[in-house]
Amino acid sequence: MERPDWHEYFMEMAKLVAKRATCLRRRVGAVLVKDRKVLATGYNGAPKDITHCEVTGCLRTELDIPSGERHEICRGVHAEQNLVAQAAFHGVKTEGSTVYCTNQPCIICTKILINAGVNKIYYENAYADEFAEKLLNDSNVEFIQYEKKKS
């Protein structure tokens, strides 16, 4: 049995976290790490004590809103937003941390992660958001598409 390296280990955790997501369009998971320790996790779904989309249906689908547009018309909170909110709720410092995410963060999440002091973002699945990429290129945040090593 081959032991996973740290990147694979944390990315696999992000995939597990994504299984808790309640979004009907996309299941995203994120893990906040510092010094090889998990600080917080987040997945996309409705805010605390609010009925999830898997019960109410997807407003974005009903209104035929394309992916990547009008993020505010959604009852769900993105995985990265939940990740930072969970860290804040528990008083966990995010400065100098790394995020492992199943999907490339959108522009809103990118701005939040930059302001939270995240140093690196590893993501697996690309998401067409040129503005988010530009902001990351203008910031000091390393932005790396994760690819599992072939055995």
mmCIF file with all atom_site columns, C-alpha atoms in Angstrom:
data_model
loop_
_atom_site.group_PDB
_atom_site.id
_atom_site.type_symbol
_atom_site.label_atom_id
_atom_site.label_alt_id
_atom_site.label_comp_id
_atom_site.label_asym_id
_atom_site.label_entity_id
_atom_site.label_seq_id
_atom_site.pdbx_PDB_ins_code
_atom_site.Cartn_x
_atom_site.Cartn_y
_atom_site.Cartn_z
_atom_site.occupancy
_atom_site.B_iso_or_equiv
_atom_site.pdbx_formal_charge
_atom_site.auth_seq_id
_atom_site.auth_comp_id
_atom_site.auth_asym_id
_atom_site.auth_atom_id
_atom_site.pdbx_PDB_model_num
ATOM 1   C CA . MET A 1 1   ? 0.000   0.000  0.000   1.00 0.00 ? 1   MET A CA 1
ATOM 2   C CA . GLU A 1 2   ? 1.423   3.361  -1.055  1.00 0.00 ? 2   GLU A CA 1
ATOM 3   C CA . ARG A 1 3   ? 1.326   6.166  1.474   1.00 0.00 ? 3   ARG A CA 1
ATOM 4   C CA . PRO A 1 4   ? -0.087  9.444  0.040   1.00 0.00 ? 4   PRO A CA 1
ATOM 5   C CA . ASP A 1 5   ? 2.054   12.573 0.104   1.00 0.00 ? 5   ASP A CA 1
ATOM 6   C CA . TRP A 1 6   ? 0.708   15.553 2.044   1.00 0.00 ? 6   TRP A CA 1
ATOM 7   C CA . HIS A 1 7   ? -0.923  17.193 -0.979  1.00 0.00 ? 7   HIS A CA 1
ATOM 8   C CA . GLU A 1 8   ? -2.786  14.023 -1.918  1.00 0.00 ? 8   GLU A CA 1
ATOM 9   C CA . TYR A 1 9   ? -3.766  13.489 1.725   1.00 0.00 ? 9   TYR A CA 1
ATOM 10  C CA . PHE A 1 10  ? -5.346  16.930 2.095   1.00 0.00 ? 10  PHE A CA 1
ATOM 11  C CA . MET A 1 11  ? -6.939  16.898 -1.376  1.00 0.00 ? 11  MET A CA 1
ATOM 12  C CA . GLU A 1 12  ? -8.569  13.564 -0.589  1.00 0.00 ? 12  GLU A CA 1
ATOM 13  C CA . MET A 1 13  ? -9.911  15.156 2.604   1.00 0.00 ? 13  MET A CA 1
ATOM 14  C CA . ALA A 1 14  ? -11.386 17.991 0.520   1.00 0.00 ? 14  ALA A CA 1
ATOM 15  C CA . LYS A 1 15  ? -13.118 15.404 -1.671  1.00 0.00 ? 15  LYS A CA 1
ATOM 16  C CA . LEU A 1 16  ? -14.560 13.727 1.419   1.00 0.00 ? 16  LEU A CA 1
ATOM 17  C CA . VAL A 1 17  ? -15.757 17.085 2.774   1.00 0.00 ? 17  VAL A CA 1
ATOM 18  C CA . ALA A 1 18  ? -17.467 17.764 -0.601  1.00 0.00 ? 18  ALA A CA 1
ATOM 19  C CA . LYS A 1 19  ? -19.693 14.731 0.002   1.00 0.00 ? 19  LYS A CA 1
ATOM 20  C CA . ARG A 1 20  ? -21.466 16.785 2.706   1.00 0.00 ? 20  ARG A CA 1
ATOM 21  C CA . ALA A 1 21  ? -22.415 19.490 0.169   1.00 0.00 ? 21  ALA A CA 1
ATOM 22  C CA . THR A 1 22  ? -26.104 20.063 -0.455  1.00 0.00 ? 22  THR A CA 1
ATOM 23  C CA . CYS A 1 23  ? -25.857 22.119 -3.643  1.00 0.00 ? 23  CYS A CA 1
ATOM 24  C CA . LEU A 1 24  ? -27.722 20.517 -6.541  1.00 0.00 ? 24  LEU A CA 1
ATOM 25  C CA . ARG A 1 25  ? -25.379 21.941 -9.196  1.00 0.00 ? 25  ARG A CA 1
ATOM 26  C CA . ARG A 1 26  ? -21.883 21.356 -7.817  1.00 0.00 ? 26  ARG A CA 1
ATOM 27  C CA . ARG A 1 27  ? -20.421 19.665 -4.747  1.00 0.00 ? 27  ARG A CA 1
ATOM 28  C CA . VAL A 1 28  ? -17.334 21.478 -3.468  1.00 0.00 ? 28  VAL A CA 1
ATOM 29  C CA . GLY A 1 29  ? -15.174 20.775 -0.450  1.00 0.00 ? 29  GLY A CA 1
ATOM 30  C CA . ALA A 1 30  ? -12.307 22.760 1.069   1.00 0.00 ? 30  ALA A CA 1
ATOM 31  C CA . VAL A 1 31  ? -9.753  22.124 3.808   1.00 0.00 ? 31  VAL A CA 1
ATOM 32  C CA . LEU A 1 32  ? -7.723  24.806 5.594   1.00 0.00 ? 32  LEU A CA 1
ATOM 33  C CA . VAL A 1 33  ? -4.262  23.599 6.618   1.00 0.00 ? 33  VAL A CA 1
ATOM 34  C CA . LYS A 1 34  ? -1.271  25.077 8.425   1.00 0.00 ? 34  LYS A CA 1
ATOM 35  C CA . ASP A 1 35  ? 1.900   23.216 9.390   1.00 0.00 ? 35  ASP A CA 1
ATOM 36  C CA . ARG A 1 36  ? 0.303   19.958 8.167   1.00 0.00 ? 36  ARG A CA 1
ATOM 37  C CA . LYS A 1 37  ? -2.585  20.377 10.628  1.00 0.00 ? 37  LYS A CA 1
ATOM 38  C CA . VAL A 1 38  ? -6.233  20.713 9.580   1.00 0.00 ? 38  VAL A CA 1
ATOM 39  C CA . LEU A 1 39  ? -7.648  23.970 10.938  1.00 0.00 ? 39  LEU A CA 1
ATOM 40  C CA . ALA A 1 40  ? -11.124 23.986 9.370   1.00 0.00 ? 40  ALA A CA 1
ATOM 41  C CA . THR A 1 41  ? -13.243 22.488 6.614   1.00 0.00 ? 41  THR A CA 1
ATOM 42  C CA . GLY A 1 42  ? -16.062 23.816 4.467   1.00 0.00 ? 42  GLY A CA 1
ATOM 43  C CA . TYR A 1 43  ? -18.536 22.610 1.871   1.00 0.00 ? 43  TYR A CA 1
ATOM 44  C CA . ASN A 1 44  ? -21.186 24.382 -0.142  1.00 0.00 ? 44  ASN A CA 1
ATOM 45  C CA . GLY A 1 45  ? -24.708 24.505 1.210   1.00 0.00 ? 45  GLY A CA 1
ATOM 46  C CA . ALA A 1 46  ? -27.298 26.738 2.847   1.00 0.00 ? 46  ALA A CA 1
ATOM 47  C CA . PRO A 1 47  ? -26.384 28.790 5.934   1.00 0.00 ? 47  PRO A CA 1
ATOM 48  C CA . LYS A 1 48  ? -26.816 27.302 9.393   1.00 0.00 ? 48  LYS A CA 1
ATOM 49  C CA . ASP A 1 49  ? -30.445 26.448 10.235  1.00 0.00 ? 49  ASP A CA 1
ATOM 50  C CA . ILE A 1 50  ? -31.652 27.333 6.710   1.00 0.00 ? 50  ILE A CA 1
ATOM 51  C CA . THR A 1 51  ? -33.350 24.707 4.542   1.00 0.00 ? 51  THR A CA 1
ATOM 52  C CA . HIS A 1 52  ? -30.953 23.261 1.978   1.00 0.00 ? 52  HIS A CA 1
ATOM 53  C CA . CYS A 1 53  ? -31.454 23.353 -1.797  1.00 0.00 ? 53  CYS A CA 1
ATOM 54  C CA . GLU A 1 54  ? -31.833 19.582 -1.912  1.00 0.00 ? 54  GLU A CA 1
ATOM 55  C CA . VAL A 1 55  ? -35.172 20.255 -0.150  1.00 0.00 ? 55  VAL A CA 1
ATOM 56  C CA . THR A 1 56  ? -36.232 23.586 -1.682  1.00 0.00 ? 56  THR A CA 1
ATOM 57  C CA . GLY A 1 57  ? -34.865 23.102 -5.189  1.00 0.00 ? 57  GLY A CA 1
ATOM 58  C CA . CYS A 1 58  ? -32.304 25.254 -6.979  1.00 0.00 ? 58  CYS A CA 1
ATOM 59  C CA . LEU A 1 59  ? -33.345 28.881 -7.523  1.00 0.00 ? 59  LEU A CA 1
ATOM 60  C CA . ARG A 1 60  ? -30.488 29.386 -10.004 1.00 0.00 ? 60  ARG A CA 1
ATOM 61  C CA . THR A 1 61  ? -31.729 26.489 -12.146 1.00 0.00 ? 61  THR A CA 1
ATOM 62  C CA . GLU A 1 62  ? -35.321 27.750 -11.948 1.00 0.00 ? 62  GLU A CA 1
ATOM 63  C CA . LEU A 1 63  ? -34.175 31.210 -13.137 1.00 0.00 ? 63  LEU A CA 1
ATOM 64  C CA . ASP A 1 64  ? -31.819 29.710 -15.756 1.00 0.00 ? 64  ASP A CA 1
ATOM 65  C CA . ILE A 1 65  ? -28.757 31.524 -14.370 1.00 0.00 ? 65  ILE A CA 1
ATOM 66  C CA . PRO A 1 66  ? -25.526 30.264 -15.966 1.00 0.00 ? 66  PRO A CA 1
ATOM 67  C CA . SER A 1 67  ? -22.654 28.957 -13.859 1.00 0.00 ? 67  SER A CA 1
ATOM 68  C CA . GLY A 1 68  ? -20.290 31.711 -12.747 1.00 0.00 ? 68  GLY A CA 1
ATOM 69  C CA . GLU A 1 69  ? -22.861 34.495 -12.925 1.00 0.00 ? 69  GLU A CA 1
ATOM 70  C CA . ARG A 1 70  ? -24.989 36.253 -10.303 1.00 0.00 ? 70  ARG A CA 1
ATOM 71  C CA . HIS A 1 71  ? -23.552 34.399 -7.292  1.00 0.00 ? 71  HIS A CA 1
ATOM 72  C CA . GLU A 1 72  ? -25.783 36.412 -4.983  1.00 0.00 ? 72  GLU A CA 1
ATOM 73  C CA . ILE A 1 73  ? -28.888 34.655 -6.333  1.00 0.00 ? 73  ILE A CA 1
ATOM 74  C CA . CYS A 1 74  ? -28.333 31.452 -4.400  1.00 0.00 ? 74  CYS A CA 1
ATOM 75  C CA . ARG A 1 75  ? -29.229 30.284 -0.920  1.00 0.00 ? 75  ARG A CA 1
ATOM 76  C CA . GLY A 1 76  ? -25.968 28.372 -0.693  1.00 0.00 ? 76  GLY A CA 1
ATOM 77  C CA . VAL A 1 77  ? -22.688 29.482 0.821   1.00 0.00 ? 77  VAL A CA 1
ATOM 78  C CA . HIS A 1 78  ? -19.535 28.424 -1.032  1.00 0.00 ? 78  HIS A CA 1
ATOM 79  C CA . ALA A 1 79  ? -17.151 25.906 0.524   1.00 0.00 ? 79  ALA A CA 1
ATOM 80  C CA . GLU A 1 80  ? -14.359 28.474 0.858   1.00 0.00 ? 80  GLU A CA 1
ATOM 81  C CA . GLN A 1 81  ? -16.710 30.971 2.534   1.00 0.00 ? 81  GLN A CA 1
ATOM 82  C CA . ASN A 1 82  ? -17.853 28.300 4.989   1.00 0.00 ? 82  ASN A CA 1
ATOM 83  C CA . LEU A 1 83  ? -14.217 27.375 5.606   1.00 0.00 ? 83  LEU A CA 1
ATOM 84  C CA . VAL A 1 84  ? -13.272 30.929 6.626   1.00 0.00 ? 84  VAL A CA 1
ATOM 85  C CA . ALA A 1 85  ? -16.508 31.357 8.611   1.00 0.00 ? 85  ALA A CA 1
ATOM 86  C CA . GLN A 1 86  ? -15.826 28.127 10.525  1.00 0.00 ? 86  GLN A CA 1
ATOM 87  C CA . ALA A 1 87  ? -12.289 29.268 11.322  1.00 0.00 ? 87  ALA A CA 1
ATOM 88  C CA . ALA A 1 88  ? -13.605 32.649 12.534  1.00 0.00 ? 88  ALA A CA 1
ATOM 89  C CA . PHE A 1 89  ? -16.375 31.018 14.602  1.00 0.00 ? 89  PHE A CA 1
ATOM 90  C CA . HIS A 1 90  ? -13.790 28.907 16.432  1.00 0.00 ? 90  HIS A CA 1
ATOM 91  C CA . GLY A 1 91  ? -11.180 31.669 16.702  1.00 0.00 ? 91  GLY A CA 1
ATOM 92  C CA . VAL A 1 92  ? -8.702  29.978 14.374  1.00 0.00 ? 92  VAL A CA 1
ATOM 93  C CA . LYS A 1 93  ? -6.076  32.204 12.767  1.00 0.00 ? 93  LYS A CA 1
ATOM 94  C CA . THR A 1 94  ? -6.018  31.776 8.966   1.00 0.00 ? 94  THR A CA 1
ATOM 95  C CA . GLU A 1 95  ? -2.905  33.853 8.208   1.00 0.00 ? 95  GLU A CA 1
ATOM 96  C CA . GLY A 1 96  ? -0.160  31.832 6.524   1.00 0.00 ? 96  GLY A CA 1
ATOM 97  C CA . SER A 1 97  ? -2.408  28.867 5.803   1.00 0.00 ? 97  SER A CA 1
ATOM 98  C CA . THR A 1 98  ? -3.012  26.717 2.734   1.00 0.00 ? 98  THR A CA 1
ATOM 99  C CA . VAL A 1 99  ? -6.382  25.794 1.232   1.00 0.00 ? 99  VAL A CA 1
ATOM 100 C CA . TYR A 1 100 ? -7.052  22.530 -0.601  1.00 0.00 ? 100 TYR A CA 1
ATOM 101 C CA . CYS A 1 101 ? -10.221 22.791 -2.654  1.00 0.00 ? 101 CYS A CA 1
ATOM 102 C CA . THR A 1 102 ? -11.948 20.436 -5.056  1.00 0.00 ? 102 THR A CA 1
ATOM 103 C CA . ASN A 1 103 ? -12.713 23.347 -7.396  1.00 0.00 ? 103 ASN A CA 1
ATOM 104 C CA . GLN A 1 104 ? -10.945 26.566 -8.316  1.00 0.00 ? 104 GLN A CA 1
ATOM 105 C CA . PRO A 1 105 ? -12.393 29.356 -6.145  1.00 0.00 ? 105 PRO A CA 1
ATOM 106 C CA . CYS A 1 106 ? -14.719 31.896 -7.760  1.00 0.00 ? 106 CYS A CA 1
ATOM 107 C CA . ILE A 1 107 ? -13.930 35.622 -7.654  1.00 0.00 ? 107 ILE A CA 1
ATOM 108 C CA . ILE A 1 108 ? -15.843 36.181 -4.400  1.00 0.00 ? 108 ILE A CA 1
ATOM 109 C CA . CYS A 1 109 ? -14.090 33.313 -2.610  1.00 0.00 ? 109 CYS A CA 1
ATOM 110 C CA . THR A 1 110 ? -10.750 34.370 -4.067  1.00 0.00 ? 110 THR A CA 1
ATOM 111 C CA . LYS A 1 111 ? -11.097 37.820 -2.505  1.00 0.00 ? 111 LYS A CA 1
ATOM 112 C CA . ILE A 1 112 ? -12.079 36.301 0.845   1.00 0.00 ? 112 ILE A CA 1
ATOM 113 C CA . LEU A 1 113 ? -9.121  33.889 0.829   1.00 0.00 ? 113 LEU A CA 1
ATOM 114 C CA . ILE A 1 114 ? -6.686  36.677 -0.078  1.00 0.00 ? 114 ILE A CA 1
ATOM 115 C CA . ASN A 1 115 ? -7.986  38.851 2.772   1.00 0.00 ? 115 ASN A CA 1
ATOM 116 C CA . ALA A 1 116 ? -7.923  35.880 5.175   1.00 0.00 ? 116 ALA A CA 1
ATOM 117 C CA . GLY A 1 117 ? -4.156  35.706 4.675   1.00 0.00 ? 117 GLY A CA 1
ATOM 118 C CA . VAL A 1 118 ? -4.080  32.373 2.868   1.00 0.00 ? 118 VAL A CA 1
ATOM 119 C CA . ASN A 1 119 ? -0.646  31.798 1.272   1.00 0.00 ? 119 ASN A CA 1
ATOM 120 C CA . LYS A 1 120 ? -1.420  28.919 -1.094  1.00 0.00 ? 120 LYS A CA 1
ATOM 121 C CA . ILE A 1 121 ? -4.481  27.511 -2.824  1.00 0.00 ? 121 ILE A CA 1
ATOM 122 C CA . TYR A 1 122 ? -4.419  24.037 -4.323  1.00 0.00 ? 122 TYR A CA 1
ATOM 123 C CA . TYR A 1 123 ? -7.443  23.181 -6.438  1.00 0.00 ? 123 TYR A CA 1
ATOM 124 C CA . GLU A 1 124 ? -8.288  20.161 -8.539  1.00 0.00 ? 124 GLU A CA 1
ATOM 125 C CA . ASN A 1 125 ? -10.995 21.162 -11.010 1.00 0.00 ? 125 ASN A CA 1
ATOM 126 C CA . ALA A 1 126 ? -10.656 24.345 -13.063 1.00 0.00 ? 126 ALA A CA 1
ATOM 127 C CA . TYR A 1 127 ? -13.407 26.968 -13.082 1.00 0.00 ? 127 TYR A CA 1
ATOM 128 C CA . ALA A 1 128 ? -13.484 29.581 -15.832 1.00 0.00 ? 128 ALA A CA 1
ATOM 129 C CA . ASP A 1 129 ? -13.039 32.794 -13.858 1.00 0.00 ? 129 ASP A CA 1
ATOM 130 C CA . GLU A 1 130 ? -10.377 34.976 -15.476 1.00 0.00 ? 130 GLU A CA 1
ATOM 131 C CA . PHE A 1 131 ? -10.843 37.809 -12.972 1.00 0.00 ? 131 PHE A CA 1
ATOM 132 C CA . ALA A 1 132 ? -10.186 35.468 -10.033 1.00 0.00 ? 132 ALA A CA 1
ATOM 133 C CA . GLU A 1 133 ? -7.004  34.270 -11.725 1.00 0.00 ? 133 GLU A CA 1
ATOM 134 C CA . LYS A 1 134 ? -5.911  37.869 -12.380 1.00 0.00 ? 134 LYS A CA 1
ATOM 135 C CA . LEU A 1 135 ? -6.413  38.817 -8.729  1.00 0.00 ? 135 LEU A CA 1
ATOM 136 C CA . LEU A 1 136 ? -4.419  35.789 -7.617  1.00 0.00 ? 136 LEU A CA 1
ATOM 137 C CA . ASN A 1 137 ? -1.638  36.649 -10.061 1.00 0.00 ? 137 ASN A CA 1
ATOM 138 C CA . ASP A 1 138 ? -1.602  40.193 -8.635  1.00 0.00 ? 138 ASP A CA 1
ATOM 139 C CA . SER A 1 139 ? -1.502  38.880 -5.052  1.00 0.00 ? 139 SER A CA 1
ATOM 140 C CA . ASN A 1 140 ? 1.145   36.992 -3.122  1.00 0.00 ? 140 ASN A CA 1
ATOM 141 C CA . VAL A 1 141 ? -1.033  33.873 -3.022  1.00 0.00 ? 141 VAL A CA 1
ATOM 142 C CA . GLU A 1 142 ? 0.343   30.803 -4.793  1.00 0.00 ? 142 GLU A CA 1
ATOM 143 C CA . PHE A 1 143 ? -2.351  29.250 -6.962  1.00 0.00 ? 143 PHE A CA 1
ATOM 144 C CA . ILE A 1 144 ? -1.686  25.661 -8.033  1.00 0.00 ? 144 ILE A CA 1
ATOM 145 C CA . GLN A 1 145 ? -3.816  23.179 -9.943  1.00 0.00 ? 145 GLN A CA 1
ATOM 146 C CA . TYR A 1 146 ? -3.370  19.863 -8.181  1.00 0.00 ? 146 TYR A CA 1
ATOM 147 C CA . GLU A 1 147 ? -2.720  16.787 -10.267 1.00 0.00 ? 147 GLU A CA 1
ATOM 148 C CA . LYS A 1 148 ? -2.430  13.441 -8.572  1.00 0.00 ? 148 LYS A CA 1
ATOM 149 C CA . LYS A 1 149 ? 0.906   11.761 -9.227  1.00 0.00 ? 149 LYS A CA 1
ATOM 150 C CA . LYS A 1 150 ? 0.664   8.724  -11.418 1.00 0.00 ? 150 LYS A CA 1
ATOM 151 C CA . SER A 1 151 ? 1.949   5.518  -9.821  1.00 0.00 ? 151 SER A CA 1
#
